[in-house]
Tab-separated table of C-alpha atoms and ligand atoms in Angstrom:
chain	number	residue	atom	x	y	z
A	116	UNK	CA	-66.658	-36.569	-74.274
A	117	UNK	CA	-64.168	-35.632	-76.936
A	118	UNK	CA	-60.949	-34.872	-75.097
A	119	UNK	CA	-59.103	-36.302	-72.072
A	120	UNK	CA	-59.901	-36.753	-68.386
A	121	UNK	CA	-57.589	-36.518	-65.380
A	122	UNK	CA	-58.382	-38.004	-61.985
A	123	UNK	CA	-56.672	-37.812	-58.592
A	124	UNK	CA	-57.096	-39.216	-55.103
A	125	UNK	CA	-56.439	-37.174	-52.001
A	126	UNK	CA	-56.662	-37.382	-48.191
A	127	UNK	CA	-56.980	-40.510	-46.050
A	128	UNK	CA	-57.548	-43.643	-48.148
A	129	UNK	CA	-60.536	-45.996	-47.779
A	130	UNK	CA	-61.586	-49.482	-48.891
A	131	UNK	CA	-63.848	-47.954	-51.539
A	132	UNK	CA	-61.812	-45.112	-53.060
A	133	UNK	CA	-60.430	-47.343	-55.810
A	134	UNK	CA	-63.929	-48.437	-56.708
A	135	UNK	CA	-64.680	-44.754	-57.386
A	136	UNK	CA	-61.523	-44.572	-59.483
A	137	UNK	CA	-62.754	-47.601	-61.469
A	138	UNK	CA	-66.134	-45.862	-61.903
A	139	UNK	CA	-64.454	-42.704	-63.190
A	140	UNK	CA	-62.282	-44.689	-65.590
A	141	UNK	CA	-64.954	-46.951	-67.083
A	142	UNK	CA	-67.577	-44.174	-67.391
A	143	UNK	CA	-65.103	-41.782	-69.007
A	144	UNK	CA	-64.211	-44.452	-71.544
A	145	UNK	CA	-67.876	-45.293	-72.184
A	146	UNK	CA	-68.583	-41.621	-72.782
A	147	UNK	CA	-65.843	-41.347	-75.356
A	148	UNK	CA	-62.905	-39.817	-73.447
A	149	UNK	CA	-59.719	-40.423	-75.412
A	150	UNK	CA	-57.379	-40.868	-72.466
A	151	UNK	CA	-57.842	-41.021	-68.723
A	152	UNK	CA	-54.806	-39.749	-66.857
A	153	UNK	CA	-54.163	-40.382	-63.172
A	154	UNK	CA	-52.330	-37.880	-60.980
A	155	UNK	CA	-49.716	-39.592	-58.850
A	156	UNK	CA	-50.256	-38.346	-55.289
A	157	UNK	CA	-52.978	-35.910	-56.214
A	158	UNK	CA	-52.445	-32.283	-57.021
A	159	UNK	CA	-49.024	-32.340	-55.363
A	160	UNK	CA	-47.788	-34.896	-57.892
A	161	UNK	CA	-49.459	-33.110	-60.791
A	162	UNK	CA	-47.558	-29.932	-59.928
A	163	UNK	CA	-44.361	-31.934	-60.382
A	164	UNK	CA	-45.605	-33.326	-63.683
A	165	UNK	CA	-46.196	-36.724	-62.110
A	166	UNK	CA	-49.126	-38.425	-63.841
A	167	UNK	CA	-49.798	-41.672	-65.685
A	168	UNK	CA	-51.994	-42.930	-68.487
A	169	UNK	CA	-54.456	-45.096	-66.535
A	170	UNK	CA	-55.136	-47.168	-69.653
A	171	UNK	CA	-51.616	-48.580	-69.310
A	172	UNK	CA	-52.415	-49.849	-65.800
A	173	UNK	CA	-55.992	-51.014	-66.297
A	174	UNK	CA	-55.760	-53.347	-69.247
A	175	UNK	CA	-58.881	-55.510	-68.995
A	176	UNK	CA	-62.035	-56.271	-67.020
A	177	UNK	CA	-60.107	-58.310	-64.464
A	178	UNK	CA	-57.942	-55.263	-63.674
A	179	UNK	CA	-61.112	-53.186	-63.179
A	180	UNK	CA	-62.479	-55.843	-60.815
A	181	UNK	CA	-59.200	-56.044	-58.885
A	182	UNK	CA	-59.058	-52.262	-58.632
A	183	UNK	CA	-62.567	-52.140	-57.159
A	184	UNK	CA	-61.520	-54.634	-54.479
A	185	UNK	CA	-58.151	-53.080	-53.654
A	186	UNK	CA	-58.002	-50.822	-50.571
A	187	UNK	CA	-55.977	-47.596	-50.240
A	188	UNK	CA	-55.298	-45.045	-52.963
A	189	UNK	CA	-54.096	-46.823	-56.127
A	190	UNK	CA	-52.796	-43.547	-57.572
A	191	UNK	CA	-51.222	-42.430	-54.306
A	192	UNK	CA	-52.713	-39.745	-52.103
A	193	UNK	CA	-51.565	-36.396	-50.718
A	194	UNK	CA	-52.536	-33.829	-48.118
A	195	UNK	CA	-51.677	-30.692	-50.013
A	196	UNK	CA	-53.350	-27.317	-49.579
A	197	UNK	CA	-53.404	-24.978	-52.566
A	198	UNK	CA	-52.697	-21.334	-51.701
A	199	UNK	CA	-55.479	-18.759	-52.000
A	200	UNK	CA	-55.663	-17.571	-55.628
A	201	UNK	CA	-54.661	-13.987	-54.740
A	202	UNK	CA	-51.647	-15.280	-52.793
A	203	UNK	CA	-49.951	-17.190	-55.585
A	204	UNK	CA	-51.333	-17.227	-59.120
A	205	UNK	CA	-48.181	-18.897	-60.424
A	206	UNK	CA	-49.147	-22.245	-58.906
A	207	UNK	CA	-52.489	-22.071	-60.724
A	208	UNK	CA	-50.877	-21.002	-64.004
A	209	UNK	CA	-48.585	-23.989	-63.741
A	210	UNK	CA	-51.451	-26.425	-63.085
A	211	UNK	CA	-53.531	-25.052	-65.957
A	212	UNK	CA	-50.530	-25.165	-68.283
A	213	UNK	CA	-50.146	-28.888	-67.535
A	214	UNK	CA	-53.897	-29.504	-67.914
A	215	UNK	CA	-53.995	-27.657	-71.258
A	216	UNK	CA	-50.955	-29.533	-72.531
A	217	UNK	CA	-52.750	-32.797	-71.707
A	218	UNK	CA	-55.897	-31.508	-73.456
A	219	UNK	CA	-58.002	-32.094	-70.347
A	220	UNK	CA	-61.744	-31.702	-70.513
A	221	UNK	CA	-62.647	-32.961	-67.014
A	222	UNK	CA	-60.694	-32.917	-63.761
A	223	UNK	CA	-62.087	-35.289	-61.120
A	224	UNK	CA	-60.778	-35.219	-57.562
A	225	UNK	CA	-61.770	-38.052	-55.215
A	226	UNK	CA	-61.471	-36.838	-51.639
A	227	UNK	CA	-62.895	-35.362	-48.441
A	228	UNK	CA	-63.540	-31.823	-47.227
A	229	UNK	CA	-59.939	-30.662	-47.661
A	230	UNK	CA	-59.831	-32.099	-51.183
A	231	UNK	CA	-63.018	-30.236	-52.059
A	232	UNK	CA	-61.078	-27.060	-51.216
A	233	UNK	CA	-58.855	-27.966	-54.190
A	234	UNK	CA	-61.883	-28.360	-56.508
A	235	UNK	CA	-63.292	-25.062	-55.244
A	236	UNK	CA	-60.081	-23.135	-55.922
A	237	UNK	CA	-59.341	-24.726	-59.292
A	238	UNK	CA	-62.888	-24.197	-60.566
A	239	UNK	CA	-62.796	-20.560	-59.363
A	240	UNK	CA	-59.519	-20.015	-61.193
A	241	UNK	CA	-60.880	-21.739	-64.309
A	242	UNK	CA	-63.907	-19.448	-64.377
A	243	UNK	CA	-61.702	-16.409	-63.722
A	244	UNK	CA	-59.470	-17.195	-66.687
A	245	UNK	CA	-62.174	-18.440	-69.078
A	246	UNK	CA	-61.008	-22.059	-69.091
A	247	UNK	CA	-63.543	-24.643	-70.273
A	248	UNK	CA	-62.122	-27.456	-68.083
A	249	UNK	CA	-64.746	-28.883	-65.736
A	250	UNK	CA	-63.709	-29.486	-62.111
A	251	UNK	CA	-65.821	-32.012	-60.220
A	252	UNK	CA	-65.418	-33.447	-56.718
A	253	UNK	CA	-66.138	-37.106	-56.039
A	254	UNK	CA	-66.723	-37.654	-52.297
A	255	UNK	CA	-64.757	-40.107	-50.203
A	256	UNK	CA	-63.925	-40.358	-46.539
A	257	UNK	CA	-64.379	-42.937	-43.838
A	258	UNK	CA	-65.130	-39.992	-41.517
A	259	UNK	CA	-68.517	-39.463	-43.273
A	260	UNK	CA	-68.292	-35.768	-42.411
A	261	UNK	CA	-68.860	-34.117	-45.817
A	262	UNK	CA	-71.659	-31.569	-45.939
A	263	UNK	CA	-74.759	-31.876	-48.152
A	264	UNK	CA	-74.455	-35.606	-48.803
A	265	UNK	CA	-76.337	-38.378	-46.991
A	266	UNK	CA	-73.094	-40.296	-46.580
A	267	UNK	CA	-69.690	-40.712	-48.171
A	268	UNK	CA	-68.216	-43.744	-49.933
A	269	UNK	CA	-65.744	-45.487	-47.654
A	270	UNK	CA	-67.852	-44.957	-44.546
A	271	UNK	CA	-70.062	-48.038	-44.964
A	272	UNK	CA	-67.108	-50.413	-45.218
A	273	UNK	CA	-65.292	-48.825	-42.275
A	274	UNK	CA	-68.513	-48.930	-40.214
A	275	UNK	CA	-68.955	-52.624	-41.046
A	276	UNK	CA	-65.379	-53.354	-39.961
A	277	UNK	CA	-65.760	-51.375	-36.719
A	278	UNK	CA	-69.075	-53.045	-35.780
A	279	UNK	CA	-67.665	-56.491	-36.556
A	280	UNK	CA	-64.357	-55.942	-34.744
A	281	UNK	CA	-66.034	-54.572	-31.634
A	282	UNK	CA	-68.369	-57.567	-31.564
A	283	UNK	CA	-65.395	-59.938	-31.814
A	284	UNK	CA	-63.551	-58.057	-29.082
A	285	UNK	CA	-66.624	-58.259	-26.824
A	286	UNK	CA	-66.816	-62.021	-27.439
A	287	UNK	CA	-63.163	-62.386	-26.423
A	288	UNK	CA	-63.487	-60.177	-23.327
A	289	UNK	CA	-66.644	-61.930	-22.137
A	290	UNK	CA	-64.898	-65.288	-22.179
A	291	UNK	CA	-62.091	-64.240	-19.834
A	292	UNK	CA	-61.710	-64.190	-16.108
A	293	UNK	CA	-59.420	-61.730	-14.316
A	294	UNK	CA	-59.339	-60.988	-10.565
A	295	UNK	CA	-60.358	-57.345	-10.999
A	296	UNK	CA	-61.901	-57.675	-14.413
A	297	UNK	CA	-60.775	-56.488	-17.817
A	298	UNK	CA	-61.539	-53.132	-19.432
A	299	UNK	CA	-61.063	-52.816	-23.186
A	300	UNK	CA	-60.967	-49.402	-24.863
A	301	UNK	CA	-61.219	-49.379	-28.661
A	302	UNK	CA	-59.981	-46.212	-30.364
A	303	UNK	CA	-61.710	-45.250	-33.593
A	304	UNK	CA	-60.788	-42.616	-36.205
A	305	UNK	CA	-62.967	-39.678	-37.142
A	306	UNK	CA	-61.277	-36.599	-35.711
A	307	UNK	CA	-64.204	-34.210	-35.004
A	308	UNK	CA	-67.080	-36.386	-36.186
A	309	UNK	CA	-68.368	-39.472	-34.383
A	310	UNK	CA	-69.917	-41.327	-37.326
A	311	UNK	CA	-67.280	-44.055	-37.111
A	312	UNK	CA	-67.362	-44.435	-33.331
A	313	UNK	CA	-71.168	-44.527	-33.440
A	314	UNK	CA	-70.890	-47.499	-35.780
A	315	UNK	CA	-69.863	-49.508	-32.700
A	316	UNK	CA	-73.633	-49.856	-32.190
A	317	UNK	CA	-73.612	-52.346	-35.082
A	318	UNK	CA	-72.095	-54.927	-32.705
A	319	UNK	CA	-75.531	-55.169	-31.090
A	320	UNK	CA	-77.705	-58.104	-32.036
A	321	UNK	CA	-79.683	-60.929	-30.529
A	322	UNK	CA	-76.369	-62.668	-29.731
A	323	UNK	CA	-74.563	-59.593	-28.369
A	324	UNK	CA	-75.507	-56.598	-26.201
A	325	UNK	CA	-72.969	-54.394	-27.950
A	326	UNK	CA	-70.351	-52.141	-26.367
A	327	UNK	CA	-71.073	-50.621	-22.961
A	328	UNK	CA	-70.430	-47.077	-24.137
A	329	UNK	CA	-69.556	-45.051	-27.226
A	330	UNK	CA	-67.803	-41.729	-26.703
A	331	UNK	CA	-68.172	-39.415	-29.693
A	332	UNK	CA	-66.205	-36.170	-30.176
A	333	UNK	CA	-69.451	-34.186	-30.520
A	334	UNK	CA	-69.920	-34.398	-26.720
A	335	UNK	CA	-67.297	-33.168	-24.193
A	336	UNK	CA	-65.626	-36.110	-22.479
A	337	UNK	CA	-66.045	-36.404	-18.709
A	338	UNK	CA	-63.287	-38.624	-17.349
A	339	UNK	CA	-64.898	-39.017	-13.893
A	340	UNK	CA	-68.169	-40.225	-15.386
A	341	UNK	CA	-66.143	-42.582	-17.622
A	342	UNK	CA	-64.351	-44.069	-14.602
A	343	UNK	CA	-67.658	-44.551	-12.798
A	344	UNK	CA	-69.189	-46.274	-15.805
A	345	UNK	CA	-66.221	-48.668	-16.201
A	346	UNK	CA	-66.274	-49.539	-12.474
A	347	UNK	CA	-70.003	-50.252	-12.648
A	348	UNK	CA	-69.634	-52.584	-15.632
A	349	UNK	CA	-66.646	-54.410	-14.095
A	350	UNK	CA	-68.583	-54.944	-10.858
A	351	UNK	CA	-71.583	-56.198	-12.776
A	352	UNK	CA	-69.983	-58.597	-15.254
A	353	UNK	CA	-66.198	-58.618	-14.857
A	354	UNK	CA	-65.457	-57.016	-18.229
A	355	UNK	CA	-66.311	-53.965	-20.242
A	356	UNK	CA	-65.736	-52.880	-23.830
A	357	UNK	CA	-66.121	-49.224	-24.800
A	358	UNK	CA	-65.239	-47.348	-27.973
A	359	UNK	CA	-63.798	-43.845	-28.015
A	360	UNK	CA	-63.185	-41.490	-30.876
A	361	UNK	CA	-59.550	-40.476	-31.369
A	362	UNK	CA	-60.777	-36.872	-31.173
A	363	UNK	CA	-62.608	-36.802	-27.830
A	364	UNK	CA	-61.916	-33.649	-25.829
A	365	UNK	CA	-62.648	-32.528	-22.294
A	366	UNK	CA	-65.012	-29.603	-21.765
A	367	UNK	CA	-61.966	-27.271	-21.776
A	368	UNK	CA	-61.188	-28.443	-25.302
A	369	UNK	CA	-58.150	-30.546	-24.429
A	370	UNK	CA	-57.705	-33.677	-26.511
A	371	UNK	CA	-57.652	-36.747	-24.268
A	372	UNK	CA	-54.826	-38.150	-26.402
A	373	UNK	CA	-52.747	-35.118	-25.410
A	374	UNK	CA	-53.294	-35.624	-21.695
A	375	UNK	CA	-50.562	-38.246	-21.847
A	376	UNK	CA	-48.058	-36.630	-24.174
A	377	UNK	CA	-47.761	-33.813	-26.717
A	378	UNK	CA	-47.982	-34.648	-30.421
A	379	UNK	CA	-45.915	-32.644	-32.803
A	380	UNK	CA	-47.183	-33.767	-36.211
A	381	UNK	CA	-49.623	-31.396	-37.909
A	382	UNK	CA	-50.590	-31.763	-41.612
A	383	UNK	CA	-50.922	-29.072	-44.303
A	384	UNK	CA	-54.545	-28.415	-43.341
A	385	UNK	CA	-53.598	-27.855	-39.686
A	386	UNK	CA	-54.963	-31.220	-38.489
A	387	UNK	CA	-53.085	-32.676	-35.537
A	388	UNK	CA	-52.320	-36.379	-35.613
A	389	UNK	CA	-54.664	-37.792	-32.989
A	390	UNK	CA	-53.507	-41.054	-31.523
A	391	UNK	CA	-53.081	-42.511	-28.058
A	392	UNK	CA	-56.555	-41.838	-26.607
A	393	UNK	CA	-57.222	-45.489	-25.775
A	394	UNK	CA	-53.699	-45.941	-24.463
A	395	UNK	CA	-54.059	-42.983	-22.142
A	396	UNK	CA	-57.457	-44.125	-20.868
A	397	UNK	CA	-56.249	-47.678	-20.257
A	398	UNK	CA	-53.272	-46.447	-18.228
A	399	UNK	CA	-55.697	-44.232	-16.276
A	400	UNK	CA	-58.043	-47.160	-15.541
A	401	UNK	CA	-55.175	-49.443	-14.535
A	402	UNK	CA	-53.971	-46.810	-12.083
A	403	UNK	CA	-57.412	-45.999	-10.634
A	404	UNK	CA	-58.940	-49.507	-10.557
A	405	UNK	CA	-56.010	-51.881	-10.840
A	406	UNK	CA	-57.863	-53.942	-13.436
A	407	UNK	CA	-56.399	-55.553	-16.534
A	408	UNK	CA	-56.810	-53.313	-19.548
A	409	UNK	CA	-56.518	-53.592	-23.310
A	410	UNK	CA	-56.126	-50.643	-25.559
A	411	UNK	CA	-56.990	-51.331	-29.214
A	412	UNK	CA	-56.282	-48.698	-31.824
A	413	UNK	CA	-58.099	-49.678	-35.017
A	414	UNK	CA	-55.881	-47.230	-36.887
A	415	UNK	CA	-55.492	-47.875	-40.629
A	416	UNK	CA	-57.082	-51.345	-40.343
A	417	UNK	CA	-60.519	-49.710	-40.300
A	418	UNK	CA	-59.995	-48.004	-43.632
A	419	UNK	CA	-58.031	-50.740	-45.411
A	420	UNK	CA	-60.069	-53.823	-44.485
A	421	UNK	CA	-61.352	-54.648	-47.953
A	422	UNK	CA	-61.896	-58.274	-46.897
A	423	UNK	CA	-64.857	-56.959	-44.905
A	424	UNK	CA	-66.074	-54.292	-47.308
A	425	UNK	CA	-69.741	-53.453	-47.645
A	426	UNK	CA	-71.123	-54.404	-51.035
A	427	UNK	CA	-73.437	-51.382	-51.017
A	428	UNK	CA	-70.430	-49.162	-50.331
A	429	UNK	CA	-68.251	-50.607	-53.096
A	430	UNK	CA	-71.095	-50.419	-55.630
A	431	UNK	CA	-72.066	-46.879	-54.615
A	432	UNK	CA	-68.433	-45.745	-54.784
A	433	UNK	CA	-68.234	-46.893	-58.401
A	434	UNK	CA	-71.605	-45.320	-59.132
A	435	UNK	CA	-70.622	-41.908	-57.747
A	436	UNK	CA	-67.328	-42.051	-59.662
A	437	UNK	CA	-69.367	-42.535	-62.828
A	438	UNK	CA	-71.775	-39.771	-61.792
A	439	UNK	CA	-68.818	-37.375	-61.410
A	440	UNK	CA	-67.853	-37.965	-65.037
A	441	UNK	CA	-71.466	-37.555	-66.129
A	442	UNK	CA	-71.692	-34.234	-64.251
A	443	UNK	CA	-68.530	-32.934	-65.958
A	444	UNK	CA	-69.684	-34.199	-69.356
A	445	UNK	CA	-72.993	-32.384	-68.889
A	446	UNK	CA	-71.167	-29.123	-68.201
A	447	UNK	CA	-71.000	-28.844	-64.396
A	448	UNK	CA	-67.936	-27.351	-62.734
A	449	UNK	CA	-67.212	-26.288	-59.143
A	450	UNK	CA	-69.500	-29.043	-57.876
A	451	UNK	CA	-69.399	-32.251	-55.895
A	452	UNK	CA	-71.672	-35.221	-56.536
A	453	UNK	CA	-73.716	-36.225	-53.474
A	454	UNK	CA	-76.030	-38.995	-52.324
A	455	UNK	CA	-79.602	-38.145	-51.378
A	456	UNK	CA	-81.471	-40.845	-49.460
A	457	UNK	CA	-85.001	-41.634	-50.522
A	458	UNK	CA	-85.781	-44.340	-47.976
A	459	UNK	CA	-84.148	-46.506	-45.309
A	460	UNK	CA	-86.125	-49.697	-45.887
A	461	UNK	CA	-85.986	-50.558	-48.680
A	462	UNK	CA	-82.807	-48.524	-48.880
A	463	UNK	CA	-82.717	-46.182	-51.846
A	464	UNK	CA	-80.418	-43.338	-52.761
A	465	UNK	CA	-79.931	-41.208	-55.839
A	466	UNK	CA	-77.064	-38.941	-56.832
A	467	UNK	CA	-77.294	-35.165	-57.243
A	468	UNK	CA	-74.857	-32.331	-57.848
A	469	UNK	CA	-74.119	-29.588	-55.270
A	470	UNK	CA	-72.064	-26.401	-55.219
A	471	UNK	CA	-68.625	-27.314	-53.828
A	472	UNK	CA	-68.334	-23.860	-52.190
A	473	UNK	CA	-70.939	-25.019	-49.679
A	474	UNK	CA	-69.000	-28.225	-48.960
A	475	UNK	CA	-65.270	-27.437	-48.951
A	476	UNK	CA	-63.787	-27.136	-45.467
A	477	UNK	CA	-67.171	-27.764	-43.780
A	478	UNK	CA	-67.759	-30.651	-41.365
A	479	UNK	CA	-71.008	-32.545	-40.939
A	480	UNK	CA	-71.202	-33.842	-37.382
A	481	UNK	CA	-73.497	-36.448	-35.851
A	482	UNK	CA	-76.715	-34.609	-34.866
A	483	UNK	CA	-76.837	-34.168	-31.084
A	484	UNK	CA	-80.279	-35.773	-31.040
A	485	UNK	CA	-78.748	-39.005	-32.409
A	486	UNK	CA	-76.608	-39.283	-29.257
A	487	UNK	CA	-78.192	-40.118	-25.882
A	488	UNK	CA	-78.630	-37.457	-23.167
A	489	UNK	CA	-75.583	-38.627	-21.175
A	490	UNK	CA	-73.418	-38.531	-24.319
A	491	UNK	CA	-72.459	-42.188	-23.943
A	492	UNK	CA	-74.260	-43.974	-26.790
A	493	UNK	CA	-76.103	-43.442	-30.050
A	494	UNK	CA	-79.848	-43.652	-30.565
A	495	UNK	CA	-82.006	-45.925	-32.731
A	496	UNK	CA	-82.123	-43.197	-35.408
A	497	UNK	CA	-78.364	-43.544	-35.786
A	498	UNK	CA	-78.728	-47.288	-36.142
A	499	UNK	CA	-81.460	-46.942	-38.755
A	500	UNK	CA	-79.226	-44.525	-40.669
A	501	UNK	CA	-76.075	-46.666	-40.671
A	502	UNK	CA	-77.547	-50.151	-41.172
A	503	UNK	CA	-78.286	-49.955	-44.912
A	504	UNK	CA	-74.766	-48.711	-45.618
A	505	UNK	CA	-73.064	-51.904	-44.416
A	506	UNK	CA	-75.220	-54.418	-46.261
A	507	UNK	CA	-73.860	-57.121	-48.527
A	508	UNK	CA	-70.392	-58.580	-48.869
A	509	UNK	CA	-67.775	-58.350	-51.523
A	510	UNK	CA	-64.993	-60.859	-51.468
A	511	UNK	CA	-61.446	-59.982	-52.415
A	512	UNK	CA	-59.922	-62.010	-55.223
A	513	UNK	CA	-58.105	-64.579	-53.063
A	514	UNK	CA	-54.827	-66.004	-54.277
A	515	UNK	CA	-53.025	-68.501	-52.076
A	516	UNK	CA	-55.401	-67.675	-49.231
A	517	UNK	CA	-54.576	-63.938	-49.241
A	518	UNK	CA	-56.361	-61.067	-51.063
A	519	UNK	CA	-54.847	-60.100	-54.401
A	520	UNK	CA	-54.588	-56.342	-55.099
A	521	UNK	CA	-54.001	-54.233	-58.179
A	522	UNK	CA	-50.800	-52.231	-57.767
A	523	UNK	CA	-49.011	-49.610	-59.812
A	524	UNK	CA	-46.636	-51.245	-62.276
B	56	F6P	O1	-59.643	-38.252	-42.973
B	56	F6P	C1	-59.707	-39.576	-42.615
B	56	F6P	C2	-58.834	-39.876	-41.464
B	56	F6P	O2	-58.788	-41.240	-41.503
B	56	F6P	C3	-59.253	-39.330	-40.083
B	56	F6P	O3	-60.271	-40.016	-39.475
B	56	F6P	C4	-57.980	-39.433	-39.303
B	56	F6P	O4	-57.927	-38.524	-38.253
B	56	F6P	C5	-56.978	-39.092	-40.334
B	56	F6P	O5	-57.519	-39.430	-41.599
B	56	F6P	C6	-55.670	-39.792	-40.147
B	56	F6P	O6	-54.852	-39.393	-41.155
B	56	F6P	P1	-53.392	-39.944	-41.398
B	56	F6P	O7	-53.547	-41.253	-42.081
B	56	F6P	O8	-52.745	-38.916	-42.257
B	56	F6P	O9	-52.767	-40.083	-40.048
């Protein structure tokens, strides 16, 4: 590399997204980039001229290590949708003017399907105007729903947290005694894809039977069957723990979280904020059965729990960040770097480069055959798929008993 690099983070943060940022930074430097700039709050910040010289924030190897172990988006994230090129060329002219002023050679965007829309549009505009800047997407999302990749960085750590938390919740529930039993409903993120909710299966082991049911958004939710299942488990053992995706819908397409109340917040990509599914279901169970209930919304804990990160995930996130720089340096543009799995056991994956036009705005759902016939649990194939992604531990740098993070100075 002979010129400069700029990198941004976009969409929902994860425990591993900063490890990708560290991978981008160190690989760009190793390959000779003069400066590595960071967009503050992604493309939205860049449009306002808000960027930093990352070299002023990452001063030594300890900073790189801290960055890799710090959850959330170090640079700040955004959910900003670029207009179609024919709708507003001025926005693109402005972005390219800034990139040219900074003498940018590679533009790396770490994000999910919506963020890949940004890479797609910028690379299209670059080709249209004869720019030689390379635009490369670096995948990230706890949702694990990006097309053409085996999995996405961030997912493994979130899956590990979800499996662990559900196991701990089961242990707590099983030790209690209530007159009509206790029903616990754990709400997991993932919008349209059930990869995260399916990870509840990881609670299973020789010391734990796992949750009683997992309700993924890929299958329409049947509230009567749910009630029956909860009653059966309460009669049998006095407690039940189930996990539900925030995005479960009835067969008419109504979000369960909206059965209780209407939500007004919708982001720039038209995604509704989905929250309250577990709350609604617990109120429903309390009314129908009169049992004690607990509604647990894992919320941002599941994507920020770097104290329980998967080592594989953190290492792979750094690796794919580096691979994004390599792809740009070797001349690719309008692409995203992906993982291709070679084997489950021993687990092996390599990186490859795919056309971002086939990835942007697409969603990769859990295959129906990886969910049981009743739509209430995942199969062994799912378990075989997810297990390697949660292996190994990576400890935060603990100071005074609490994790130390790298933060923007
Ligand atoms: O895209 C990741 C994700 O965590 C989704 O699973 C979830 O629906 C959404 O982000 C929540 O976004 P926000 O943090 O903006 O509410």
